[in-house]
Amino acid sequence: MRRLTVLGTSAAHPEAGRAASGFLLEYDGYRLVLDLGYATFPRLLGHTPATGPDAVVITHEHPDHCADLSALARARYFASPRPPLLPLYCTPGVVTRVQAMEPSEDLRDVFDIHLLPADAGATHRLGPLLLESVPLPHHVPHAGVRLSAPGLTLAYSGDAGPGPALERLAAGADLFVAGVTVCGTGPDDPYLLSAAQAGRWARRAGAARLLLTHFWPGTDRTVPLVEARHTFAGDVTAAEEDQHLPL
């Protein structure tokens, strides 16, 4: 099975019935979690037990992308028997932020931590997947994620702003998952992406499909869809919780 499952789609904080940023990528039996924001862990458990993921990647330290890493850590820490260390790939601030919520349990008792560097082009082998981290503009250090395997290239912008690095991140991607916090017209934000900008970068990168996510609470999600379709002629979808996208 090769598919992407949406765990959460909200920016900043969850809306009723939704969760913050999170995805589960399944590739021929390998399970990779991408971000674990507020309220994503219960949704993850709806698709795999806490012992199910083979690795976790967190793009940056904002809690709407990493808060439920604490819940996953506790579930594995208190499991009997405790499972082997779970590979965790993240920017340095993630470990500091999540560890601050754990005064008695050390994250290193649960995770095998690999820090994503600030320079472009760093790669890691995650089972069948090759992970390339691409630094992207945001309020804190942020790693865009490019995942490649035979027959698949998936790019994930997390919650980053616009810039030429997005073209490298999404070059030729079968699916470009773009966080589109900004909706409607207005001045460009150097640290946040709009749906129209996501469409333009998807077009420049030659991506086949565009999945919009990370919607500001209260956003009418038909609006970013329209905006992205004005700038990108390929398939555009607005992510929904528990949605499965075949890859």
CSV table of C-alpha atoms in Angstrom, one decimal:
chain,number,residue,atom,x,y,z
A,1,MET,CA,0.0,0.0,0.0
A,2,ARG,CA,1.2,3.5,-0.9
A,3,ARG,CA,-0.9,6.3,0.5
A,4,LEU,CA,-0.9,9.5,2.5
A,5,THR,CA,-3.4,9.8,5.3
A,6,VAL,CA,-4.3,13.2,6.6
A,7,LEU,CA,-4.3,13.4,10.4
A,8,GLY,CA,-4.9,17.2,10.8
A,9,THR,CA,-5.2,20.3,8.7
A,10,SER,CA,-5.6,23.3,11.1
A,11,ALA,CA,-3.1,26.1,11.6
A,12,ALA,CA,-2.3,27.6,15.0
A,13,HIS,CA,-4.9,25.5,16.9
A,14,PRO,CA,-7.5,22.8,16.0
A,15,GLU,CA,-11.0,23.6,15.1
A,16,ALA,CA,-13.9,21.5,16.4
A,17,GLY,CA,-13.6,18.0,15.0
A,18,ARG,CA,-10.2,18.7,13.4
A,19,ALA,CA,-6.6,18.6,14.4
A,20,ALA,CA,-3.5,20.6,13.7
A,21,SER,CA,-0.8,19.5,11.2
A,22,GLY,CA,0.0,15.9,10.8
A,23,PHE,CA,0.2,13.1,8.1
A,24,LEU,CA,0.9,9.4,7.9
A,25,LEU,CA,2.8,8.2,4.9
A,26,GLU,CA,2.6,4.5,4.1
A,27,TYR,CA,4.9,3.0,1.5
A,28,ASP,CA,5.0,-0.8,1.0
A,29,GLY,CA,4.6,-1.5,4.7
A,30,TYR,CA,6.8,1.3,5.9
A,31,ARG,CA,5.0,4.0,8.0
A,32,LEU,CA,6.3,7.5,8.4
A,33,VAL,CA,4.7,10.2,10.5
A,34,LEU,CA,5.1,13.8,9.2
A,35,ASP,CA,4.4,16.4,12.0
A,36,LEU,CA,2.3,15.7,15.1
A,37,GLY,CA,0.5,18.9,16.0
A,38,TYR,CA,-2.3,19.3,18.6
A,39,ALA,CA,-4.9,16.5,18.5
A,40,THR,CA,-3.2,14.4,15.8
A,41,PHE,CA,-2.1,11.5,18.1
A,42,PRO,CA,-5.7,10.2,18.7
A,43,ARG,CA,-6.2,10.3,14.9
A,44,LEU,CA,-2.9,8.5,14.3
A,45,LEU,CA,-4.1,5.7,16.7
A,46,GLY,CA,-7.1,5.3,14.4
A,47,HIS,CA,-4.7,4.1,11.7
A,48,THR,CA,-1.8,2.5,13.5
A,49,PRO,CA,-1.0,1.7,17.2
A,50,ALA,CA,1.7,3.8,18.9
A,51,THR,CA,4.2,1.0,18.2
A,52,GLY,CA,3.3,1.1,14.5
A,53,PRO,CA,5.3,4.0,13.0
A,54,ASP,CA,8.8,3.3,11.7
A,55,ALA,CA,10.0,6.9,11.9
A,56,VAL,CA,8.8,10.4,12.7
A,57,VAL,CA,9.7,13.7,10.9
A,58,ILE,CA,8.9,17.1,12.5
A,59,THR,CA,9.4,20.2,10.4
A,60,HIS,CA,9.8,22.7,13.2
A,61,GLU,CA,9.1,23.5,16.8
A,62,HIS,CA,5.8,25.3,16.7
A,63,PRO,CA,3.4,23.3,18.8
A,64,ASP,CA,0.7,23.0,16.1
A,65,HIS,CA,3.3,20.8,14.4
A,66,CYS,CA,5.0,19.0,17.3
A,67,ALA,CA,2.8,19.1,20.5
A,68,ASP,CA,1.5,15.5,20.1
A,69,LEU,CA,5.0,14.2,19.8
A,70,SER,CA,4.8,14.3,23.6
A,71,ALA,CA,1.7,12.0,23.5
A,72,LEU,CA,3.5,9.5,21.2
A,73,ALA,CA,6.5,9.6,23.5
A,74,ARG,CA,4.4,8.8,26.6
A,75,ALA,CA,2.5,6.0,24.9
A,76,ARG,CA,5.8,4.3,23.9
A,77,TYR,CA,7.6,5.1,27.2
A,78,PHE,CA,4.9,3.5,29.4
A,79,ALA,CA,4.3,0.6,27.0
A,80,SER,CA,5.2,-2.9,28.4
A,81,PRO,CA,7.5,-4.0,27.0
A,82,ARG,CA,8.9,-0.7,25.8
A,83,PRO,CA,9.4,-0.8,22.0
A,84,PRO,CA,12.8,-0.1,20.4
A,85,LEU,CA,13.9,3.5,20.0
A,86,LEU,CA,11.9,5.2,17.3
A,87,PRO,CA,13.9,7.3,14.7
A,88,LEU,CA,13.0,11.0,15.0
A,89,TYR,CA,14.2,13.6,12.5
A,90,CYS,CA,13.6,17.2,13.5
A,91,THR,CA,15.0,20.6,13.9
A,92,PRO,CA,16.9,21.2,17.2
A,93,GLY,CA,14.1,23.4,18.7
A,94,VAL,CA,11.6,20.5,18.6
A,95,VAL,CA,13.5,18.4,21.1
A,96,THR,CA,13.9,21.4,23.5
A,97,ARG,CA,10.2,22.4,23.1
A,98,VAL,CA,8.7,18.9,23.7
A,99,GLN,CA,11.2,17.9,26.4
A,100,ALA,CA,10.1,20.9,28.4
A,101,MET,CA,6.7,19.2,28.8
A,102,GLU,CA,8.4,16.1,30.2
A,103,PRO,CA,10.1,16.8,33.5
A,104,SER,CA,10.5,13.1,34.4
A,105,GLU,CA,10.7,11.2,31.1
A,106,ASP,CA,13.7,11.7,28.8
A,107,LEU,CA,12.8,11.8,25.1
A,108,ARG,CA,16.0,9.9,24.4
A,109,ASP,CA,14.6,6.9,26.2
A,110,VAL,CA,12.0,6.7,23.4
A,111,PHE,CA,13.5,8.3,20.3
A,112,ASP,CA,16.7,7.9,18.3
A,113,ILE,CA,17.1,11.6,17.6
A,114,HIS,CA,18.6,12.9,14.3
A,115,LEU,CA,18.8,16.7,14.0
A,116,LEU,CA,18.0,18.2,10.6
A,117,PRO,CA,20.7,20.8,9.8
A,118,ALA,CA,20.3,24.3,8.6
A,119,ASP,CA,22.2,23.7,5.4
A,120,ALA,CA,20.4,22.5,2.2
A,121,GLY,CA,20.7,19.0,0.8
A,122,ALA,CA,21.1,17.0,4.0
A,123,THR,CA,19.8,13.4,3.3
A,124,HIS,CA,18.9,10.5,5.5
A,125,ARG,CA,17.8,7.0,4.6
A,126,LEU,CA,14.5,6.0,6.2
A,127,GLY,CA,13.8,2.4,5.2
A,128,PRO,CA,12.8,2.6,1.5
A,129,LEU,CA,12.6,6.4,1.6
A,130,LEU,CA,15.3,9.0,1.0
A,131,LEU,CA,14.7,12.1,3.1
A,132,GLU,CA,16.1,15.4,1.9
A,133,SER,CA,15.7,18.3,4.2
A,134,VAL,CA,15.4,21.8,2.6
A,135,PRO,CA,15.6,24.8,4.9
A,136,LEU,CA,12.6,27.1,4.3
A,137,PRO,CA,11.8,30.6,5.6
A,138,HIS,CA,9.7,30.7,8.7
A,139,HIS,CA,9.7,32.4,12.1
A,140,VAL,CA,11.8,29.6,13.6
A,141,PRO,CA,14.2,27.1,11.9
A,142,HIS,CA,12.2,25.1,9.6
A,143,ALA,CA,12.9,22.0,7.4
A,144,GLY,CA,10.9,21.4,4.3
A,145,VAL,CA,10.7,17.6,3.6
A,146,ARG,CA,11.3,15.9,0.3
A,147,LEU,CA,10.8,12.1,0.3
A,148,SER,CA,11.8,9.9,-2.6
A,149,ALA,CA,11.4,6.2,-3.3
A,150,PRO,CA,10.9,4.1,-6.5
A,151,GLY,CA,7.7,5.4,-8.1
A,152,LEU,CA,7.2,8.3,-5.6
A,153,THR,CA,8.4,11.8,-4.8
A,154,LEU,CA,6.5,13.6,-2.1
A,155,ALA,CA,7.3,17.2,-1.0
A,156,TYR,CA,6.0,18.8,2.2
A,157,SER,CA,6.4,22.5,2.9
A,158,GLY,CA,5.1,22.4,6.5
A,159,ASP,CA,4.3,26.0,7.5
A,160,ALA,CA,7.0,27.9,5.5
A,161,GLY,CA,7.0,31.1,3.6
A,162,PRO,CA,7.6,31.6,-0.2
A,163,GLY,CA,11.0,31.4,-1.7
A,164,PRO,CA,13.2,29.8,-4.4
A,165,ALA,CA,13.9,26.8,-2.1
A,166,LEU,CA,10.3,25.7,-2.7
A,167,GLU,CA,11.1,25.0,-6.3
A,168,ARG,CA,13.9,22.7,-5.3
A,169,LEU,CA,11.7,21.1,-2.6
A,170,ALA,CA,8.9,20.2,-5.0
A,171,ALA,CA,10.8,19.7,-8.2
A,172,GLY,CA,9.0,17.0,-10.2
A,173,ALA,CA,7.0,15.9,-7.2
A,174,ASP,CA,4.1,13.5,-7.6
A,175,LEU,CA,2.5,15.3,-4.7
A,176,PHE,CA,3.3,18.6,-3.2
A,177,VAL,CA,1.8,19.1,0.2
A,178,ALA,CA,1.7,22.9,0.9
A,179,GLY,CA,0.7,24.7,4.1
A,180,VAL,CA,-1.3,27.7,3.1
A,181,THR,CA,-1.9,29.8,6.2
A,182,VAL,CA,-2.5,33.0,4.3
A,183,CYS,CA,-5.9,33.4,2.5
A,184,GLY,CA,-7.1,36.1,0.2
A,185,THR,CA,-5.4,39.2,-1.2
A,186,GLY,CA,-2.9,41.3,0.8
A,187,PRO,CA,0.8,41.9,1.1
A,188,ASP,CA,3.1,38.9,0.8
A,189,ASP,CA,4.3,37.4,4.1
A,190,PRO,CA,7.9,36.3,4.0
A,191,TYR,CA,7.3,33.6,6.6
A,192,LEU,CA,3.9,32.2,5.5
A,193,LEU,CA,2.6,30.8,2.2
A,194,SER,CA,-0.7,31.7,0.5
A,195,ALA,CA,-2.7,29.3,-1.7
A,196,ALA,CA,-2.0,31.4,-4.8
A,197,GLN,CA,1.8,31.3,-4.1
A,198,ALA,CA,1.6,27.5,-3.5
A,199,GLY,CA,0.0,27.1,-6.9
A,200,ARG,CA,2.7,29.2,-8.5
A,201,TRP,CA,5.6,27.3,-6.9
A,202,ALA,CA,3.9,24.0,-7.7
A,203,ARG,CA,3.8,25.1,-11.4
A,204,ARG,CA,7.4,26.3,-11.4
A,205,ALA,CA,8.5,23.0,-9.8
A,206,GLY,CA,6.6,20.9,-12.2
A,207,ALA,CA,4.7,19.1,-9.5
A,208,ALA,CA,1.9,16.8,-10.6
A,209,ARG,CA,-0.6,17.3,-7.8
A,210,LEU,CA,-1.0,19.9,-5.1
A,211,LEU,CA,-2.6,19.2,-1.6
A,212,LEU,CA,-3.4,22.3,0.4
A,213,THR,CA,-3.3,22.1,4.2
A,214,HIS,CA,-2.7,24.2,7.3
A,215,PHE,CA,-5.8,26.4,7.0
A,216,TRP,CA,-6.2,29.2,9.5
A,217,PRO,CA,-9.2,28.5,11.8
A,218,GLY,CA,-12.4,29.8,10.4
A,219,THR,CA,-11.2,29.8,6.8
A,220,ASP,CA,-13.7,29.0,4.1
A,221,ARG,CA,-11.7,26.2,2.5
A,222,THR,CA,-13.3,26.7,-0.9
A,223,VAL,CA,-11.4,30.1,-1.1
A,224,PRO,CA,-7.8,28.7,-1.1
A,225,LEU,CA,-8.9,26.0,-3.6
A,226,VAL,CA,-10.1,28.7,-6.0
A,227,GLU,CA,-6.9,30.8,-5.4
A,228,ALA,CA,-4.6,27.8,-6.0
A,229,ARG,CA,-6.4,26.7,-9.2
A,230,HIS,CA,-5.9,30.2,-10.6
A,231,THR,CA,-2.1,29.7,-10.5
A,232,PHE,CA,-1.8,25.9,-11.0
A,233,ALA,CA,-3.4,23.9,-13.8
A,234,GLY,CA,-2.8,20.5,-12.2
A,235,ASP,CA,-4.9,18.6,-9.7
A,236,VAL,CA,-5.6,20.7,-6.5
A,237,THR,CA,-7.2,19.2,-3.3
A,238,ALA,CA,-8.0,20.7,0.1
A,239,ALA,CA,-6.9,18.3,2.8
A,240,GLU,CA,-9.5,16.9,5.2
A,241,GLU,CA,-9.0,14.9,8.4
A,242,ASP,CA,-8.8,11.1,7.8
A,243,GLN,CA,-8.6,11.6,4.1
A,244,HIS,CA,-6.6,8.9,2.2
A,245,LEU,CA,-4.6,9.9,-0.9
A,246,PRO,CA,-3.3,7.0,-3.0
A,247,LEU,CA,0.3,7.5,-4.2
